[in-house]
């Protein structure tokens, strides 16, 4: 009998959880902090207060991202656990019905009824709960919710993203602060979009353009509001 070899192709689906959180965090860090700094700078606030505002925005944003990601992803994890517990109970109470349900799923995917029944029987003999989790509920190891991982990735990436416009604010000439922060932030957003697209296997140009456009829009609106209220004061 010919021995089976392990499948060695590499795919990108196992990156979805941490990649989404990291890209979201870095994007929010750059956009929100740069927008905050531009809005406050447009209101003619002095340089020290501007830096203090940026630091406060970085800390508050990172904590907010971590808390938001943790709560959101933990809710997903709770739902997955509840569905698995229900499925486990159904398997204990009526395994035959669950086998027929699994076979029906395979028939709907294109298998002949006899083959579907055979496959369902084999998979349930190996690991019934895993088979139903994967094929009935759509839960697998690659896509399962990881609240702590998402929270840490999001907070860390937010802090890294926010540090860039903050560093530019600290180093740039005060009279040219707005163009320096805007240019550096937009360049960073374009780079972030390109890297995220490359890691995810998407179009680099489209990824860079999408992130840069929405970041620029946020900065323009915030700077306009700051200029409006700063001038009014």
mmCIF file of C-alpha atoms in Angstrom:
data_model
loop_
_atom_site.group_PDB
_atom_site.id
_atom_site.type_symbol
_atom_site.label_atom_id
_atom_site.label_comp_id
_atom_site.label_asym_id
_atom_site.label_seq_id
_atom_site.Cartn_x
_atom_site.Cartn_y
_atom_site.Cartn_z
ATOM 1 C CA UNK A 1 0.000 0.000 0.000
ATOM 2 C CA UNK A 2 1.346 3.400 -0.966
ATOM 3 C CA UNK A 3 2.025 5.619 2.061
ATOM 4 C CA UNK A 4 0.212 8.938 2.219
ATOM 5 C CA UNK A 5 2.346 12.039 2.444
ATOM 6 C CA UNK A 6 1.418 15.120 4.404
ATOM 7 C CA UNK A 7 0.007 18.001 2.431
ATOM 8 C CA UNK A 8 2.801 20.576 2.293
ATOM 9 C CA UNK A 9 1.219 23.481 0.392
ATOM 10 C CA UNK A 10 1.203 26.720 2.348
ATOM 11 C CA UNK A 11 -1.848 28.942 2.373
ATOM 12 C CA UNK A 12 -2.578 32.327 3.888
ATOM 13 C CA UNK A 13 -5.844 31.567 5.685
ATOM 14 C CA UNK A 14 -4.037 30.800 8.955
ATOM 15 C CA UNK A 15 -2.903 34.438 9.048
ATOM 16 C CA UNK A 16 -6.379 35.950 8.977
ATOM 17 C CA UNK A 17 -6.862 36.378 12.740
ATOM 18 C CA UNK A 18 -3.628 38.126 13.673
ATOM 19 C CA UNK A 19 -3.261 39.898 10.304
ATOM 20 C CA UNK A 20 -6.671 41.543 10.587
ATOM 21 C CA UNK A 21 -5.999 42.721 14.140
ATOM 22 C CA UNK A 22 -2.486 43.940 13.330
ATOM 23 C CA UNK A 23 -3.479 45.839 10.193
ATOM 24 C CA UNK A 24 -6.514 47.343 11.906
ATOM 25 C CA UNK A 25 -4.433 48.421 14.889
ATOM 26 C CA UNK A 26 -1.593 49.949 12.863
ATOM 27 C CA UNK A 27 -3.994 51.706 10.519
ATOM 28 C CA UNK A 28 -5.992 53.147 13.407
ATOM 29 C CA UNK A 29 -2.795 54.144 15.197
ATOM 30 C CA UNK A 30 -1.529 56.150 12.241
ATOM 31 C CA UNK A 31 -4.860 57.626 11.166
ATOM 32 C CA UNK A 32 -6.322 58.505 14.556
ATOM 33 C CA UNK A 33 -3.100 59.903 16.020
ATOM 34 C CA UNK A 34 -2.150 61.844 12.891
ATOM 35 C CA UNK A 35 -5.689 63.189 12.585
ATOM 36 C CA UNK A 36 -5.720 64.158 16.256
ATOM 37 C CA UNK A 37 -2.369 65.930 15.947
ATOM 38 C CA UNK A 38 -3.385 67.724 12.751
ATOM 39 C CA UNK A 39 -6.698 68.807 14.213
ATOM 40 C CA UNK A 40 -5.077 70.169 17.368
ATOM 41 C CA UNK A 41 -2.208 71.754 15.415
ATOM 42 C CA UNK A 42 -4.707 73.472 13.118
ATOM 43 C CA UNK A 43 -6.303 74.977 16.241
ATOM 44 C CA UNK A 44 -2.975 76.745 16.984
ATOM 45 C CA UNK A 45 -2.091 74.829 20.155
ATOM 46 C CA UNK A 46 1.503 75.170 21.376
ATOM 47 C CA UNK A 47 4.032 72.413 20.647
ATOM 48 C CA UNK A 48 4.288 70.983 24.185
ATOM 49 C CA UNK A 49 0.539 70.608 24.511
ATOM 50 C CA UNK A 50 0.432 69.052 21.061
ATOM 51 C CA UNK A 51 2.956 66.384 22.079
ATOM 52 C CA UNK A 52 1.065 65.728 25.304
ATOM 53 C CA UNK A 53 -2.121 65.285 23.293
ATOM 54 C CA UNK A 54 -0.385 62.826 20.991
ATOM 55 C CA UNK A 55 0.991 60.732 23.861
ATOM 56 C CA UNK A 56 -2.419 60.634 25.515
ATOM 57 C CA UNK A 57 -3.974 59.607 22.206
ATOM 58 C CA UNK A 58 -1.433 56.805 21.783
ATOM 59 C CA UNK A 59 -2.006 55.339 25.258
ATOM 60 C CA UNK A 60 -5.783 55.715 25.170
ATOM 61 C CA UNK A 61 -6.019 54.345 21.644
ATOM 62 C CA UNK A 62 -3.871 51.288 22.349
ATOM 63 C CA UNK A 63 -5.892 50.425 25.460
ATOM 64 C CA UNK A 64 -9.146 51.015 23.631
ATOM 65 C CA UNK A 65 -8.093 48.804 20.732
ATOM 66 C CA UNK A 66 -7.008 46.021 23.102
ATOM 67 C CA UNK A 67 -10.244 46.168 25.080
ATOM 68 C CA UNK A 68 -12.407 46.374 21.976
ATOM 69 C CA UNK A 69 -10.681 43.477 20.247
ATOM 70 C CA UNK A 70 -10.766 41.328 23.372
ATOM 71 C CA UNK A 71 -14.476 41.904 24.011
ATOM 72 C CA UNK A 72 -15.415 41.461 20.365
ATOM 73 C CA UNK A 73 -13.378 38.326 19.732
ATOM 74 C CA UNK A 74 -14.304 36.871 23.125
ATOM 75 C CA UNK A 75 -17.968 37.205 22.160
ATOM 76 C CA UNK A 76 -17.183 35.172 19.053
ATOM 77 C CA UNK A 77 -15.347 32.603 21.174
ATOM 78 C CA UNK A 78 -18.329 32.356 23.549
ATOM 79 C CA UNK A 79 -20.641 31.722 20.614
ATOM 80 C CA UNK A 80 -18.335 29.024 19.267
ATOM 81 C CA UNK A 81 -18.182 27.318 22.683
ATOM 82 C CA UNK A 82 -21.975 27.388 23.017
ATOM 83 C CA UNK A 83 -22.433 25.870 19.552
ATOM 84 C CA UNK A 84 -19.871 23.158 20.274
ATOM 85 C CA UNK A 85 -21.523 22.320 23.591
ATOM 86 C CA UNK A 86 -24.889 21.996 21.873
ATOM 87 C CA UNK A 87 -23.372 19.829 19.137
ATOM 88 C CA UNK A 88 -21.688 17.606 21.729
ATOM 89 C CA UNK A 89 -25.038 17.056 23.474
ATOM 90 C CA UNK A 90 -26.764 16.217 20.191
ATOM 91 C CA UNK A 91 -24.040 13.712 19.335
ATOM 92 C CA UNK A 92 -24.501 12.002 22.703
ATOM 93 C CA UNK A 93 -28.299 11.906 22.419
ATOM 94 C CA UNK A 94 -28.761 10.890 18.770
ATOM 95 C CA UNK A 95 -25.550 10.029 16.912
ATOM 96 C CA UNK A 96 -27.458 8.408 14.021
ATOM 97 C CA UNK A 97 -29.350 11.594 13.263
ATOM 98 C CA UNK A 98 -26.119 13.566 13.431
ATOM 99 C CA UNK A 99 -24.466 11.136 11.008
ATOM 100 C CA UNK A 100 -27.351 11.552 8.570
ATOM 101 C CA UNK A 101 -27.085 15.321 8.953
ATOM 102 C CA UNK A 102 -23.379 15.214 8.150
ATOM 103 C CA UNK A 103 -23.965 12.920 5.174
ATOM 104 C CA UNK A 104 -26.600 15.320 3.835
ATOM 105 C CA UNK A 105 -24.036 18.115 3.965
ATOM 106 C CA UNK A 106 -21.646 16.058 1.833
ATOM 107 C CA UNK A 107 -24.406 15.173 -0.621
ATOM 108 C CA UNK A 108 -25.156 18.884 -1.002
ATOM 109 C CA UNK A 109 -21.472 19.401 -1.795
ATOM 110 C CA UNK A 110 -21.557 16.857 -4.613
ATOM 111 C CA UNK A 111 -20.922 13.383 -3.176
ATOM 112 C CA UNK A 112 -23.074 10.376 -4.020
ATOM 113 C CA UNK A 113 -25.390 9.406 -1.118
ATOM 114 C CA UNK A 114 -23.628 6.092 -0.426
ATOM 115 C CA UNK A 115 -20.190 7.709 -0.484
ATOM 116 C CA UNK A 116 -21.424 10.599 1.676
ATOM 117 C CA UNK A 117 -22.759 8.122 4.228
ATOM 118 C CA UNK A 118 -19.445 6.270 4.216
ATOM 119 C CA UNK A 119 -17.425 9.464 4.631
ATOM 120 C CA UNK A 120 -19.662 10.677 7.457
ATOM 121 C CA UNK A 121 -19.314 7.338 9.254
ATOM 122 C CA UNK A 122 -15.522 7.340 8.878
ATOM 123 C CA UNK A 123 -15.094 10.933 10.053
ATOM 124 C CA UNK A 124 -17.395 10.507 13.033
ATOM 125 C CA UNK A 125 -15.539 7.365 14.052
ATOM 126 C CA UNK A 126 -12.311 9.374 14.031
ATOM 127 C CA UNK A 127 -13.591 12.574 15.748
ATOM 128 C CA UNK A 128 -17.321 13.213 15.566
ATOM 129 C CA UNK A 129 -17.288 16.625 17.225
ATOM 130 C CA UNK A 130 -14.440 17.911 15.053
ATOM 131 C CA UNK A 131 -16.216 16.729 11.906
ATOM 132 C CA UNK A 132 -19.437 18.534 12.822
ATOM 133 C CA UNK A 133 -17.580 21.610 14.031
ATOM 134 C CA UNK A 134 -15.739 21.908 10.731
ATOM 135 C CA UNK A 135 -18.403 20.906 8.220
ATOM 136 C CA UNK A 136 -21.644 21.897 9.951
ATOM 137 C CA UNK A 137 -20.628 24.893 12.073
ATOM 138 C CA UNK A 138 -17.660 26.160 10.045
ATOM 139 C CA UNK A 139 -15.334 26.184 13.060
ATOM 140 C CA UNK A 140 -11.727 25.107 12.550
ATOM 141 C CA UNK A 141 -8.374 25.671 14.232
ATOM 142 C CA UNK A 142 -7.312 28.246 11.638
ATOM 143 C CA UNK A 143 -10.413 30.390 12.093
ATOM 144 C CA UNK A 144 -11.251 29.902 15.760
ATOM 145 C CA UNK A 145 -11.433 33.012 17.910
ATOM 146 C CA UNK A 146 -8.336 33.920 19.971
ATOM 147 C CA UNK A 147 -9.243 36.950 22.124
ATOM 148 C CA UNK A 148 -5.879 37.481 23.847
ATOM 149 C CA UNK A 149 -3.903 37.149 20.612
ATOM 150 C CA UNK A 150 -6.190 39.635 18.868
ATOM 151 C CA UNK A 151 -6.054 42.105 21.752
ATOM 152 C CA UNK A 152 -2.254 42.039 22.033
ATOM 153 C CA UNK A 153 -1.712 42.256 18.275
ATOM 154 C CA UNK A 154 -4.145 45.148 17.959
ATOM 155 C CA UNK A 155 -2.741 47.138 20.899
ATOM 156 C CA UNK A 156 0.891 46.631 19.893
ATOM 157 C CA UNK A 157 0.288 47.513 16.261
ATOM 158 C CA UNK A 158 -1.734 50.594 17.277
ATOM 159 C CA UNK A 159 1.133 51.813 19.447
ATOM 160 C CA UNK A 160 3.648 51.269 16.639
ATOM 161 C CA UNK A 161 1.434 53.073 14.150
ATOM 162 C CA UNK A 162 0.725 55.965 16.504
ATOM 163 C CA UNK A 163 4.402 56.371 17.358
ATOM 164 C CA UNK A 164 5.244 57.463 13.818
ATOM 165 C CA UNK A 165 3.191 60.691 13.573
ATOM 166 C CA UNK A 166 4.095 61.404 17.193
ATOM 167 C CA UNK A 167 7.824 61.083 16.412
ATOM 168 C CA UNK A 168 7.439 63.350 13.374
ATOM 169 C CA UNK A 169 5.645 65.896 15.548
ATOM 170 C CA UNK A 170 8.513 65.862 18.032
ATOM 171 C CA UNK A 171 11.209 66.263 15.368
ATOM 172 C CA UNK A 172 9.651 68.375 12.610
ATOM 173 C CA UNK A 173 9.982 72.172 12.504
ATOM 174 C CA UNK A 174 6.998 73.706 14.255
ATOM 175 C CA UNK A 175 6.137 76.003 11.352
ATOM 176 C CA UNK A 176 6.027 73.036 8.934
ATOM 177 C CA UNK A 177 4.407 70.556 11.290
ATOM 178 C CA UNK A 178 1.180 69.952 9.351
ATOM 179 C CA UNK A 179 2.795 69.057 5.978
ATOM 180 C CA UNK A 180 5.443 66.907 7.695
ATOM 181 C CA UNK A 181 2.927 64.921 9.745
ATOM 182 C CA UNK A 182 0.554 64.593 6.794
ATOM 183 C CA UNK A 183 3.228 63.431 4.361
ATOM 184 C CA UNK A 184 4.873 60.958 6.719
ATOM 185 C CA UNK A 185 1.532 59.517 7.806
ATOM 186 C CA UNK A 186 0.253 59.060 4.250
ATOM 187 C CA UNK A 187 3.520 57.414 3.214
ATOM 188 C CA UNK A 188 3.265 55.067 6.204
ATOM 189 C CA UNK A 189 -0.330 54.214 5.359
ATOM 190 C CA UNK A 190 0.626 53.403 1.778
ATOM 191 C CA UNK A 191 3.429 51.154 3.028
ATOM 192 C CA UNK A 192 1.107 49.469 5.541
ATOM 193 C CA UNK A 193 -1.508 48.818 2.869
ATOM 194 C CA UNK A 194 1.109 47.378 0.527
ATOM 195 C CA UNK A 195 2.593 45.094 3.205
ATOM 196 C CA UNK A 196 -0.834 43.864 4.333
ATOM 197 C CA UNK A 197 -1.823 43.145 0.735
ATOM 198 C CA UNK A 198 1.455 41.315 0.099
ATOM 199 C CA UNK A 199 1.106 39.140 3.204
ATOM 200 C CA UNK A 200 -2.543 38.436 2.402
ATOM 201 C CA UNK A 201 -1.866 37.687 -1.269
ATOM 202 C CA UNK A 202 -3.919 40.610 -2.616
ATOM 203 C CA UNK A 203 -3.063 43.424 -5.030
ATOM 204 C CA UNK A 204 -0.352 45.622 -3.507
ATOM 205 C CA UNK A 205 -1.430 48.717 -5.455
ATOM 206 C CA UNK A 206 -5.084 48.377 -4.512
ATOM 207 C CA UNK A 207 -4.232 47.703 -0.868
ATOM 208 C CA UNK A 208 -1.961 50.745 -0.645
ATOM 209 C CA UNK A 209 -4.449 53.032 -2.389
ATOM 210 C CA UNK A 210 -7.417 51.936 -0.260
ATOM 211 C CA UNK A 211 -5.660 52.534 3.056
ATOM 212 C CA UNK A 212 -4.109 55.823 1.954
ATOM 213 C CA UNK A 213 -7.347 57.279 0.586
ATOM 214 C CA UNK A 214 -9.388 56.743 3.743
ATOM 215 C CA UNK A 215 -6.538 57.893 5.948
ATOM 216 C CA UNK A 216 -6.172 61.108 3.924
ATOM 217 C CA UNK A 217 -9.905 61.734 4.137
ATOM 218 C CA UNK A 218 -9.871 61.362 7.928
ATOM 219 C CA UNK A 219 -6.924 63.754 8.274
ATOM 220 C CA UNK A 220 -8.470 66.401 6.031
ATOM 221 C CA UNK A 221 -11.782 66.347 7.890
ATOM 222 C CA UNK A 222 -10.138 66.478 11.325
ATOM 223 C CA UNK A 223 -7.745 69.259 10.341
ATOM 224 C CA UNK A 224 -10.676 71.219 8.905
ATOM 225 C CA UNK A 225 -12.630 70.901 12.142
ATOM 226 C CA UNK A 226 -9.583 71.955 14.150
ATOM 227 C CA UNK A 227 -9.022 74.988 11.959
ATOM 228 C CA UNK A 228 -12.685 75.933 12.166
ATOM 229 C CA UNK A 229 -12.968 75.770 15.935
ATOM 230 C CA UNK A 230 -9.467 77.106 16.487
ATOM 231 C CA UNK A 231 -10.263 80.135 14.396
ATOM 232 C CA UNK A 232 -13.531 80.620 16.238
ATOM 233 C CA UNK A 233 -11.723 80.632 19.576
#
